[in-house]
Coordinates of N, CA and C in Angstrom, one line a residue:
M1 N 0.8 -1.2 0.0 CA 0.0 0.0 0.0 C 0.9 1.2 0.0
T2 N 0.7 2.1 -0.9 CA 1.5 3.3 -1.0 C 0.6 4.5 -0.7
S3 N 1.2 5.6 -0.2 CA 0.5 6.8 0.1 C 0.9 7.9 -0.8
E4 N 0.2 9.0 -0.8 CA 0.6 10.1 -1.6 C 2.0 10.6 -1.3
L5 N 2.4 10.5 0.0 CA 3.7 11.0 0.4 C 4.9 10.1 -0.2
D6 N 4.6 9.0 -0.8 CA 5.6 8.2 -1.5 C 5.9 8.7 -2.9
N7 N 5.0 9.6 -3.3 CA 5.1 10.2 -4.7 C 5.9 11.5 -4.5
P8 N 7.1 11.6 -5.1 CA 7.9 12.8 -5.0 C 7.3 14.0 -5.5
D9 N 6.4 13.9 -6.5 CA 5.7 15.1 -7.0 C 4.8 15.7 -6.0
V10 N 4.1 14.8 -5.3 CA 3.2 15.3 -4.2 C 3.9 15.9 -3.1
V11 N 5.1 15.3 -2.7 CA 5.9 15.9 -1.6 C 6.4 17.2 -2.1
N12 N 6.9 17.4 -3.3 CA 7.4 18.7 -3.8 C 6.2 19.7 -3.8
D13 N 5.0 19.3 -4.2 CA 3.9 20.2 -4.2 C 3.6 20.7 -2.8
L14 N 3.6 19.7 -1.8 CA 3.4 20.1 -0.4 C 4.4 21.0 0.1
E15 N 5.7 20.8 -0.2 CA 6.8 21.6 0.2 C 6.6 23.0 -0.3
M16 N 6.2 23.2 -1.6 CA 6.0 24.5 -2.2 C 4.8 25.2 -1.6
E17 N 3.8 24.5 -1.2 CA 2.6 25.1 -0.6 C 3.0 25.6 0.8
S18 N 3.9 25.0 1.5 CA 4.2 25.4 2.9 C 5.3 26.5 2.8
Y19 N 6.0 26.6 1.7 CA 7.1 27.6 1.6 C 6.6 29.0 1.6
Q20 N 7.2 29.8 2.4 CA 6.8 31.2 2.4 C 8.1 32.0 2.1
A21 N 8.0 32.8 1.1 CA 9.2 33.6 0.7 C 9.5 34.6 1.9
P22 N 10.7 34.9 2.1 CA 11.1 35.8 3.1 C 10.5 37.2 2.8
V23 N 10.0 37.9 3.9 CA 9.4 39.2 3.7 C 10.6 40.2 3.6
Q24 N 10.4 41.0 2.5 CA 11.5 42.0 2.3 C 11.2 43.2 3.3
Q25 N 12.3 43.5 4.0 CA 12.2 44.6 4.9 C 13.0 45.8 4.3
S26 N 12.5 47.0 4.5 CA 13.1 48.2 4.0 C 14.3 48.5 4.8
L27 N 15.2 49.4 4.3 CA 16.3 49.8 5.1 C 15.9 50.5 6.4
R28 N 14.8 51.2 6.2 CA 14.2 51.9 7.4 C 13.8 50.9 8.5
D29 N 13.2 49.8 8.1 CA 12.8 48.8 9.0 C 14.1 48.2 9.7
H30 N 15.1 47.9 9.0 CA 16.4 47.4 9.5 C 17.0 48.3 10.5
V31 N 17.0 49.6 10.2 CA 17.6 50.6 11.1 C 16.7 50.7 12.4
A32 N 15.4 50.7 12.2 CA 14.5 50.8 13.4 C 14.7 49.6 14.3
A33 N 14.9 48.4 13.7 CA 15.1 47.2 14.5 C 16.5 47.3 15.2
A34 N 17.5 47.7 14.5 CA 18.8 47.8 15.1 C 18.8 48.9 16.3
M35 N 18.1 50.0 16.1 CA 18.1 51.0 17.2 C 17.3 50.4 18.4
Q36 N 16.2 49.7 18.1 CA 15.5 49.1 19.2 C 16.4 48.1 20.0
R37 N 17.2 47.3 19.3 CA 18.1 46.4 20.0 C 19.2 47.2 20.7
Y38 N 19.7 48.2 20.2 CA 20.7 49.1 20.8 C 20.1 49.6 22.1
F39 N 18.9 50.1 22.1 CA 18.3 50.7 23.4 C 18.1 49.6 24.4
E40 N 17.6 48.4 23.9 CA 17.4 47.3 24.8 C 18.7 46.9 25.4
D41 N 19.8 46.8 24.6 CA 21.1 46.5 25.2 C 21.7 47.5 26.2
L42 N 21.3 48.7 26.0 CA 21.7 49.8 27.0 C 21.1 49.5 28.4
D43 N 20.0 48.9 28.4 CA 19.4 48.5 29.7 C 19.3 49.6 30.7
G44 N 18.9 50.8 30.2 CA 18.7 51.9 31.1 C 20.0 52.8 31.2
Q45 N 21.1 52.4 30.7 CA 22.3 53.2 30.8 C 22.2 54.4 29.9
E46 N 22.9 55.4 30.3 CA 22.9 56.7 29.5 C 23.8 56.5 28.3
T47 N 23.4 57.3 27.3 CA 24.3 57.3 26.1 C 24.3 58.8 25.6
R48 N 25.3 59.1 24.9 CA 25.4 60.5 24.3 C 25.9 60.4 22.9
D49 N 25.7 61.4 22.1 CA 26.3 61.5 20.8 C 25.8 60.4 19.9
L50 N 24.5 60.0 20.1 CA 24.0 58.9 19.3 C 24.0 59.1 17.8
Y51 N 23.7 60.3 17.4 CA 23.7 60.6 16.0 C 25.1 60.2 15.4
N52 N 26.1 60.7 16.0 CA 27.5 60.5 15.4 C 27.8 59.0 15.5
I53 N 27.4 58.3 16.6 CA 27.6 56.9 16.7 C 26.9 56.1 15.6
A54 N 25.7 56.5 15.3 CA 24.9 55.8 14.3 C 25.5 56.1 12.9
M55 N 25.9 57.3 12.6 CA 26.4 57.7 11.3 C 27.8 57.0 11.1
A56 N 28.6 56.8 12.1 CA 29.8 56.1 12.0 C 29.6 54.7 11.7
E57 N 28.5 54.1 12.0 CA 28.2 52.7 11.7 C 27.5 52.6 10.3
V58 N 26.8 53.6 9.9 CA 26.0 53.5 8.7 C 26.8 54.0 7.5
E59 N 27.5 55.1 7.6 CA 28.1 55.8 6.5 C 29.2 54.9 5.8
P60 N 30.1 54.3 6.5 CA 31.2 53.5 5.8 C 30.6 52.4 4.9
P61 N 29.7 51.6 5.3 CA 29.2 50.6 4.4 C 28.4 51.2 3.2
L62 N 27.7 52.3 3.5 CA 27.0 53.0 2.4 C 28.0 53.5 1.4
L63 N 29.1 54.1 1.8 CA 30.1 54.6 0.9 C 30.7 53.5 0.1
E64 N 31.1 52.4 0.8 CA 31.7 51.3 0.2 C 30.8 50.7 -0.9
A65 N 29.5 50.6 -0.6 CA 28.6 50.0 -1.5 C 28.4 50.9 -2.7
A66 N 28.4 52.2 -2.5 CA 28.3 53.1 -3.7 C 29.5 53.1 -4.5
M67 N 30.7 53.0 -3.9 CA 31.9 52.9 -4.7 C 32.0 51.6 -5.4
K68 N 31.6 50.5 -4.8 CA 31.6 49.2 -5.5 C 30.7 49.2 -6.7
Y69 N 29.4 49.8 -6.5 CA 28.4 49.8 -7.5 C 28.9 50.6 -8.7
T70 N 29.6 51.7 -8.5 CA 30.1 52.5 -9.5 C 31.5 52.2 -10.0
R71 N 32.0 51.0 -9.6 CA 33.3 50.5 -10.0 C 34.4 51.6 -9.6
Q72 N 34.3 52.1 -8.4 CA 35.3 53.0 -7.8 C 35.3 54.4 -8.5
N73 N 34.2 54.7 -9.3 CA 34.1 56.0 -9.9 C 33.6 57.0 -9.0
Q74 N 34.4 57.9 -8.4 CA 34.0 58.9 -7.4 C 32.9 59.8 -7.9
S75 N 33.0 60.3 -9.1 CA 32.0 61.2 -9.7 C 30.6 60.5 -9.7
K76 N 30.6 59.3 -10.2 CA 29.3 58.6 -10.3 C 28.8 58.2 -8.9
A77 N 29.7 57.9 -8.0 CA 29.3 57.6 -6.6 C 28.7 58.8 -5.9
A78 N 29.4 59.9 -6.1 CA 28.9 61.2 -5.6 C 27.5 61.5 -6.1
E79 N 27.3 61.4 -7.4 CA 26.0 61.6 -8.0 C 25.0 60.6 -7.4
L80 N 25.3 59.4 -7.3 CA 24.4 58.4 -6.8 C 24.0 58.7 -5.4
L81 N 24.9 59.2 -4.6 CA 24.6 59.5 -3.2 C 24.0 60.9 -3.0
G82 N 24.1 61.7 -4.0 CA 23.5 63.1 -3.9 C 24.5 64.0 -3.1
L83 N 25.8 63.7 -3.3 CA 26.8 64.5 -2.7 C 27.7 65.2 -3.8
N84 N 28.4 66.2 -3.4 CA 29.4 66.7 -4.4 C 30.6 65.9 -4.2
R85 N 31.4 65.8 -5.2 CA 32.6 64.9 -5.2 C 33.6 65.2 -4.1
G86 N 33.7 66.5 -3.8 CA 34.6 66.9 -2.7 C 34.2 66.3 -1.3
T87 N 32.9 66.4 -1.1 CA 32.3 65.9 0.1 C 32.5 64.4 0.2
L88 N 32.3 63.7 -0.9 CA 32.5 62.3 -1.0 C 33.9 61.9 -0.6
R89 N 34.9 62.6 -1.3 CA 36.3 62.4 -1.0 C 36.6 62.6 0.5
K90 N 36.1 63.6 1.1 CA 36.3 63.9 2.5 C 35.8 62.8 3.4
K91 N 34.6 62.3 3.0 CA 34.0 61.2 3.8 C 34.8 59.9 3.6
L92 N 35.3 59.6 2.4 CA 36.1 58.4 2.1 C 37.4 58.5 2.9
K93 N 38.0 59.7 3.0 CA 39.2 59.8 3.8 C 38.9 59.7 5.3
Q94 N 37.8 60.2 5.7 CA 37.4 60.2 7.1 C 37.3 58.7 7.6
Y95 N 36.8 57.9 6.8 CA 36.6 56.5 7.1 C 37.8 55.6 6.6
N96 N 38.8 56.2 6.2 CA 40.0 55.4 5.6 C 39.6 54.5 4.5
L97 N 38.7 55.0 3.6 CA 38.3 54.2 2.4 C 38.9 54.7 1.1
L98 N 39.8 55.6 1.3 CA 40.5 56.2 0.1 C 42.0 56.0 0.2

């Protein structure tokens, strides 16, 4: 006696029915979740200069990604980021990316 589960096609169909594609989260959602974890980890401790702390974590990978996407073309990366080229160069130097 065989069951439907012995048939690979039926098993594959069942697997596909139960499969749920991962939910795409926006960058905003990721930042909000990271900030929530940060505050939970503080556990009531004081913090200061949070804007600069956050920017020091976010800017370098953003600049690296823009430079990689534009194949290291600073003019194109600056345009992509909405910065002038001089500002981009300053930020790349600030984070030792140049």
